[in-house]
Amino acid sequence: MKVSDIMSDQVICISDGASLKDAHHLMQTRGVRHLPVISEIDGTLVGVLTHKKMIASVMTMLNKYGQGALERKERYTPITTVMDQDFQHLTADEPLTVVVEYFIENKLGCLPVVDADKKVLGIVTSSDFIKLCRTLLKQQS
């Protein structure tokens, strides 16, 4: 099996020109925990924002500035200052046996899937592996 067999191709991405407030709103309204960040200039993948990282940033702001200033601080915090810029990505044809080991060893929640031009094709999450596990277990029954 390959990455393309389990990846989600309906990916919600966010622009690198967005704010933390934009990302927070997008995660809440679309029900996603991972946002690939793409360049406004050429649409290539430039970072990843996880729900965990976003919440940590919001909590830091809340503790430092208080509830009254939180919305303003979120609005003026560029996503580029919060996103992970040092991240791994996958290609659609990578074997799942390699990818699952990478997930386990690095305790990751997601890996974006890109083409040769670094355009986002999809995303693989730990939930995708759980769904695969369910399918395989049902087949054994």
mmCIF file of N, CA, C and O in Angstrom, residues 53-102:
data_model
loop_
_atom_site.group_PDB
_atom_site.id
_atom_site.type_symbol
_atom_site.label_atom_id
_atom_site.label_comp_id
_atom_site.label_asym_id
_atom_site.label_seq_id
_atom_site.Cartn_x
_atom_site.Cartn_y
_atom_site.Cartn_z
ATOM 1 N N LYS A 53 0.006 23.230 18.388
ATOM 2 C CA LYS A 53 0.868 24.422 18.332
ATOM 3 C C LYS A 53 0.022 25.706 18.440
ATOM 4 O O LYS A 53 0.395 26.659 19.111
ATOM 5 N N MET A 54 -1.133 25.690 17.766
ATOM 6 C CA MET A 54 -2.012 26.854 17.803
ATOM 7 C C MET A 54 -2.537 27.092 19.219
ATOM 8 O O MET A 54 -2.491 28.216 19.721
ATOM 9 N N ILE A 55 -2.981 26.033 19.870
ATOM 10 C CA ILE A 55 -3.498 26.155 21.246
ATOM 11 C C ILE A 55 -2.400 26.630 22.193
ATOM 12 O O ILE A 55 -2.634 27.488 23.051
ATOM 13 N N ALA A 56 -1.196 26.096 22.045
ATOM 14 C CA ALA A 56 -0.083 26.524 22.901
ATOM 15 C C ALA A 56 0.180 28.017 22.731
ATOM 16 O O ALA A 56 0.406 28.735 23.714
ATOM 17 N N SER A 57 0.134 28.505 21.502
ATOM 18 C CA SER A 57 0.348 29.927 21.240
ATOM 19 C C SER A 57 -0.754 30.784 21.847
ATOM 20 O O SER A 57 -0.486 31.826 22.451
ATOM 21 N N VAL A 58 -1.988 30.338 21.691
ATOM 22 C CA VAL A 58 -3.128 31.078 22.244
ATOM 23 C C VAL A 58 -3.050 31.108 23.768
ATOM 24 O O VAL A 58 -3.277 32.159 24.394
ATOM 25 N N MET A 59 -2.701 29.985 24.381
ATOM 26 C CA MET A 59 -2.600 29.939 25.846
ATOM 27 C C MET A 59 -1.474 30.851 26.364
ATOM 28 O O MET A 59 -1.635 31.510 27.394
ATOM 29 N N THR A 60 -0.373 30.892 25.633
ATOM 30 C CA THR A 60 0.726 31.783 26.009
ATOM 31 C C THR A 60 0.266 33.233 25.967
ATOM 32 O O THR A 60 0.536 34.013 26.884
ATOM 33 N N MET A 61 -0.458 33.595 24.906
ATOM 34 C CA MET A 61 -0.979 34.964 24.787
ATOM 35 C C MET A 61 -1.970 35.273 25.894
ATOM 36 O O MET A 61 -1.943 36.362 26.469
ATOM 37 N N LEU A 62 -2.837 34.319 26.176
ATOM 38 C CA LEU A 62 -3.849 34.506 27.209
ATOM 39 C C LEU A 62 -3.193 34.736 28.566
ATOM 40 O O LEU A 62 -3.565 35.663 29.296
ATOM 41 N N ASN A 63 -2.199 33.940 28.876
ATOM 42 C CA ASN A 63 -1.498 34.091 30.158
ATOM 43 C C ASN A 63 -0.696 35.382 30.235
ATOM 44 O O ASN A 63 -0.599 35.993 31.295
ATOM 45 N N LYS A 64 -0.139 35.795 29.118
ATOM 46 C CA LYS A 64 0.715 36.988 29.106
ATOM 47 C C LYS A 64 -0.076 38.293 29.041
ATOM 48 O O LYS A 64 0.261 39.263 29.717
ATOM 49 N N TYR A 65 -1.148 38.294 28.219
ATOM 50 C CA TYR A 65 -1.861 39.553 27.962
ATOM 51 C C TYR A 65 -3.279 39.604 28.530
ATOM 52 O O TYR A 65 -3.889 40.666 28.556
ATOM 53 N N GLY A 66 -3.842 38.470 28.895
ATOM 54 C CA GLY A 66 -5.197 38.429 29.431
ATOM 55 C C GLY A 66 -6.251 38.264 28.347
ATOM 56 O O GLY A 66 -5.987 38.447 27.155
ATOM 57 N N GLN A 67 -7.446 37.942 28.793
ATOM 58 C CA GLN A 67 -8.566 37.673 27.887
ATOM 59 C C GLN A 67 -8.908 38.876 27.015
ATOM 60 O O GLN A 67 -9.207 38.729 25.843
ATOM 61 N N GLY A 68 -8.846 40.066 27.587
ATOM 62 C CA GLY A 68 -9.223 41.277 26.862
ATOM 63 C C GLY A 68 -8.372 41.549 25.629
ATOM 64 O O GLY A 68 -8.872 42.079 24.639
ATOM 65 N N ALA A 69 -7.127 41.185 25.667
ATOM 66 C CA ALA A 69 -6.218 41.461 24.545
ATOM 67 C C ALA A 69 -6.030 40.267 23.612
ATOM 68 O O ALA A 69 -5.387 40.386 22.576
ATOM 69 N N LEU A 70 -6.609 39.123 23.971
ATOM 70 C CA LEU A 70 -6.362 37.898 23.219
ATOM 71 C C LEU A 70 -6.748 38.005 21.749
ATOM 72 O O LEU A 70 -5.946 37.692 20.862
ATOM 73 N N GLU A 71 -7.961 38.454 21.476
ATOM 74 C CA GLU A 71 -8.416 38.519 20.082
ATOM 75 C C GLU A 71 -7.522 39.445 19.241
ATOM 76 O O GLU A 71 -7.150 39.121 18.120
ATOM 77 N N ARG A 72 -7.165 40.584 19.800
ATOM 78 C CA ARG A 72 -6.298 41.522 19.078
ATOM 79 C C ARG A 72 -4.919 40.915 18.824
ATOM 80 O O ARG A 72 -4.370 41.015 17.734
ATOM 81 N N LYS A 73 -4.361 40.243 19.831
ATOM 82 C CA LYS A 73 -3.042 39.613 19.679
ATOM 83 C C LYS A 73 -3.088 38.513 18.622
ATOM 84 O O LYS A 73 -2.173 38.398 17.799
ATOM 85 N N GLU A 74 -4.145 37.722 18.636
ATOM 86 C CA GLU A 74 -4.294 36.658 17.622
ATOM 87 C C GLU A 74 -4.384 37.269 16.221
ATOM 88 O O GLU A 74 -3.788 36.752 15.285
ATOM 89 N N ARG A 75 -5.152 38.349 16.106
ATOM 90 C CA ARG A 75 -5.364 38.987 14.808
ATOM 91 C C ARG A 75 -4.066 39.543 14.225
ATOM 92 O O ARG A 75 -3.874 39.539 13.014
ATOM 93 N N TYR A 76 -3.168 40.000 15.098
ATOM 94 C CA TYR A 76 -1.932 40.615 14.617
ATOM 95 C C TYR A 76 -0.709 39.695 14.699
ATOM 96 O O TYR A 76 0.409 40.154 14.492
ATOM 97 N N THR A 77 -0.944 38.428 14.970
ATOM 98 C CA THR A 77 0.158 37.455 14.986
ATOM 99 C C THR A 77 0.178 36.715 13.651
ATOM 100 O O THR A 77 -0.741 35.962 13.354
ATOM 101 N N PRO A 78 1.206 36.930 12.846
ATOM 102 C CA PRO A 78 1.288 36.226 11.559
ATOM 103 C C PRO A 78 1.445 34.724 11.769
ATOM 104 O O PRO A 78 2.169 34.282 12.661
ATOM 105 N N ILE A 79 0.755 33.964 10.959
ATOM 106 C CA ILE A 79 0.830 32.510 11.066
ATOM 107 C C ILE A 79 2.261 32.010 10.867
ATOM 108 O O ILE A 79 2.657 30.989 11.424
ATOM 109 N N THR A 80 3.041 32.760 10.114
ATOM 110 C CA THR A 80 4.422 32.355 9.849
ATOM 111 C C THR A 80 5.286 32.342 11.105
ATOM 112 O O THR A 80 6.315 31.674 11.133
ATOM 113 N N THR A 81 4.864 33.066 12.144
ATOM 114 C CA THR A 81 5.640 33.068 13.387
ATOM 115 C C THR A 81 5.265 31.895 14.291
ATOM 116 O O THR A 81 5.960 31.643 15.275
ATOM 117 N N VAL A 82 4.187 31.207 13.965
ATOM 118 C CA VAL A 82 3.693 30.116 14.802
ATOM 119 C C VAL A 82 3.867 28.755 14.123
ATOM 120 O O VAL A 82 4.102 27.753 14.782
ATOM 121 N N MET A 83 3.752 28.711 12.811
ATOM 122 C CA MET A 83 3.792 27.441 12.073
ATOM 123 C C MET A 83 5.165 26.768 12.193
ATOM 124 O O MET A 83 6.163 27.420 12.471
ATOM 125 N N ASP A 84 5.154 25.469 12.001
ATOM 126 C CA ASP A 84 6.406 24.724 11.927
ATOM 127 C C ASP A 84 6.963 24.888 10.522
ATOM 128 O O ASP A 84 6.295 24.562 9.537
ATOM 129 N N GLN A 85 8.166 25.412 10.439
ATOM 130 C CA GLN A 85 8.810 25.576 9.138
ATOM 131 C C GLN A 85 9.751 24.420 8.840
ATOM 132 O O GLN A 85 10.103 24.183 7.698
ATOM 133 N N ASP A 86 10.141 23.710 9.887
ATOM 134 C CA ASP A 86 10.987 22.541 9.739
ATOM 135 C C ASP A 86 10.080 21.319 9.865
ATOM 136 O O ASP A 86 9.777 20.869 10.968
ATOM 137 N N PHE A 87 9.600 20.821 8.761
ATOM 138 C CA PHE A 87 8.616 19.743 8.762
ATOM 139 C C PHE A 87 8.960 18.730 7.676
ATOM 140 O O PHE A 87 9.681 19.036 6.733
ATOM 141 N N GLN A 88 8.431 17.559 7.829
ATOM 142 C CA GLN A 88 8.588 16.517 6.823
ATOM 143 C C GLN A 88 7.346 16.499 5.947
ATOM 144 O O GLN A 88 6.269 16.929 6.360
ATOM 145 N N HIS A 89 7.503 15.984 4.745
ATOM 146 C CA HIS A 89 6.357 15.801 3.865
ATOM 147 C C HIS A 89 6.537 14.493 3.115
ATOM 148 O O HIS A 89 7.598 13.872 3.156
ATOM 149 N N LEU A 90 5.488 14.082 2.454
ATOM 150 C CA LEU A 90 5.464 12.816 1.739
ATOM 151 C C LEU A 90 5.158 13.029 0.273
ATOM 152 O O LEU A 90 4.643 14.078 -0.111
ATOM 153 N N THR A 91 5.424 11.997 -0.511
ATOM 154 C CA THR A 91 4.922 11.933 -1.879
ATOM 155 C C THR A 91 3.844 10.852 -1.898
ATOM 156 O O THR A 91 3.822 9.968 -1.030
ATOM 157 N N ALA A 92 2.970 10.924 -2.873
ATOM 158 C CA ALA A 92 1.827 10.013 -2.927
ATOM 159 C C ALA A 92 2.220 8.559 -3.126
ATOM 160 O O ALA A 92 1.477 7.656 -2.749
ATOM 161 N N ASP A 93 3.402 8.308 -3.676
ATOM 162 C CA ASP A 93 3.790 6.929 -3.960
ATOM 163 C C ASP A 93 4.685 6.291 -2.893
ATOM 164 O O ASP A 93 5.142 5.160 -3.055
ATOM 165 N N GLU A 94 4.891 6.976 -1.775
ATOM 166 C CA GLU A 94 5.714 6.385 -0.715
ATOM 167 C C GLU A 94 4.979 5.214 -0.066
ATOM 168 O O GLU A 94 3.776 5.275 0.168
ATOM 169 N N PRO A 95 5.722 4.145 0.244
ATOM 170 C CA PRO A 95 5.089 2.973 0.864
ATOM 171 C C PRO A 95 4.676 3.249 2.309
ATOM 172 O O PRO A 95 5.412 3.896 3.065
ATOM 173 N N LEU A 96 3.523 2.729 2.682
ATOM 174 C CA LEU A 96 3.007 2.958 4.033
ATOM 175 C C LEU A 96 3.875 2.310 5.103
ATOM 176 O O LEU A 96 3.905 2.786 6.235
ATOM 177 N N THR A 97 4.597 1.251 4.767
ATOM 178 C CA THR A 97 5.463 0.603 5.753
ATOM 179 C C THR A 97 6.545 1.563 6.243
ATOM 180 O O THR A 97 6.926 1.532 7.405
ATOM 181 N N VAL A 98 7.009 2.428 5.383
ATOM 182 C CA VAL A 98 8.019 3.429 5.761
ATOM 183 C C VAL A 98 7.351 4.571 6.531
ATOM 184 O O VAL A 98 7.856 5.027 7.558
ATOM 185 N N VAL A 99 6.209 5.010 6.063
ATOM 186 C CA VAL A 99 5.513 6.144 6.669
ATOM 187 C C VAL A 99 5.057 5.841 8.092
ATOM 188 O O VAL A 99 5.208 6.666 8.990
ATOM 189 N N VAL A 100 4.532 4.653 8.318
ATOM 190 C CA VAL A 100 4.043 4.314 9.656
ATOM 191 C C VAL A 100 5.191 4.310 10.663
ATOM 192 O O VAL A 100 5.023 4.778 11.797
ATOM 193 N N GLU A 101 6.355 3.852 10.271
ATOM 194 C CA GLU A 101 7.517 3.887 11.160
ATOM 195 C C GLU A 101 7.894 5.332 11.488
ATOM 196 O O GLU A 101 8.246 5.648 12.623
ATOM 197 N N TYR A 102 7.822 6.198 10.496
ATOM 198 C CA TYR A 102 8.144 7.602 10.710
ATOM 199 C C TYR A 102 7.163 8.236 11.699
ATOM 200 O O TYR A 102 7.556 8.994 12.589
#
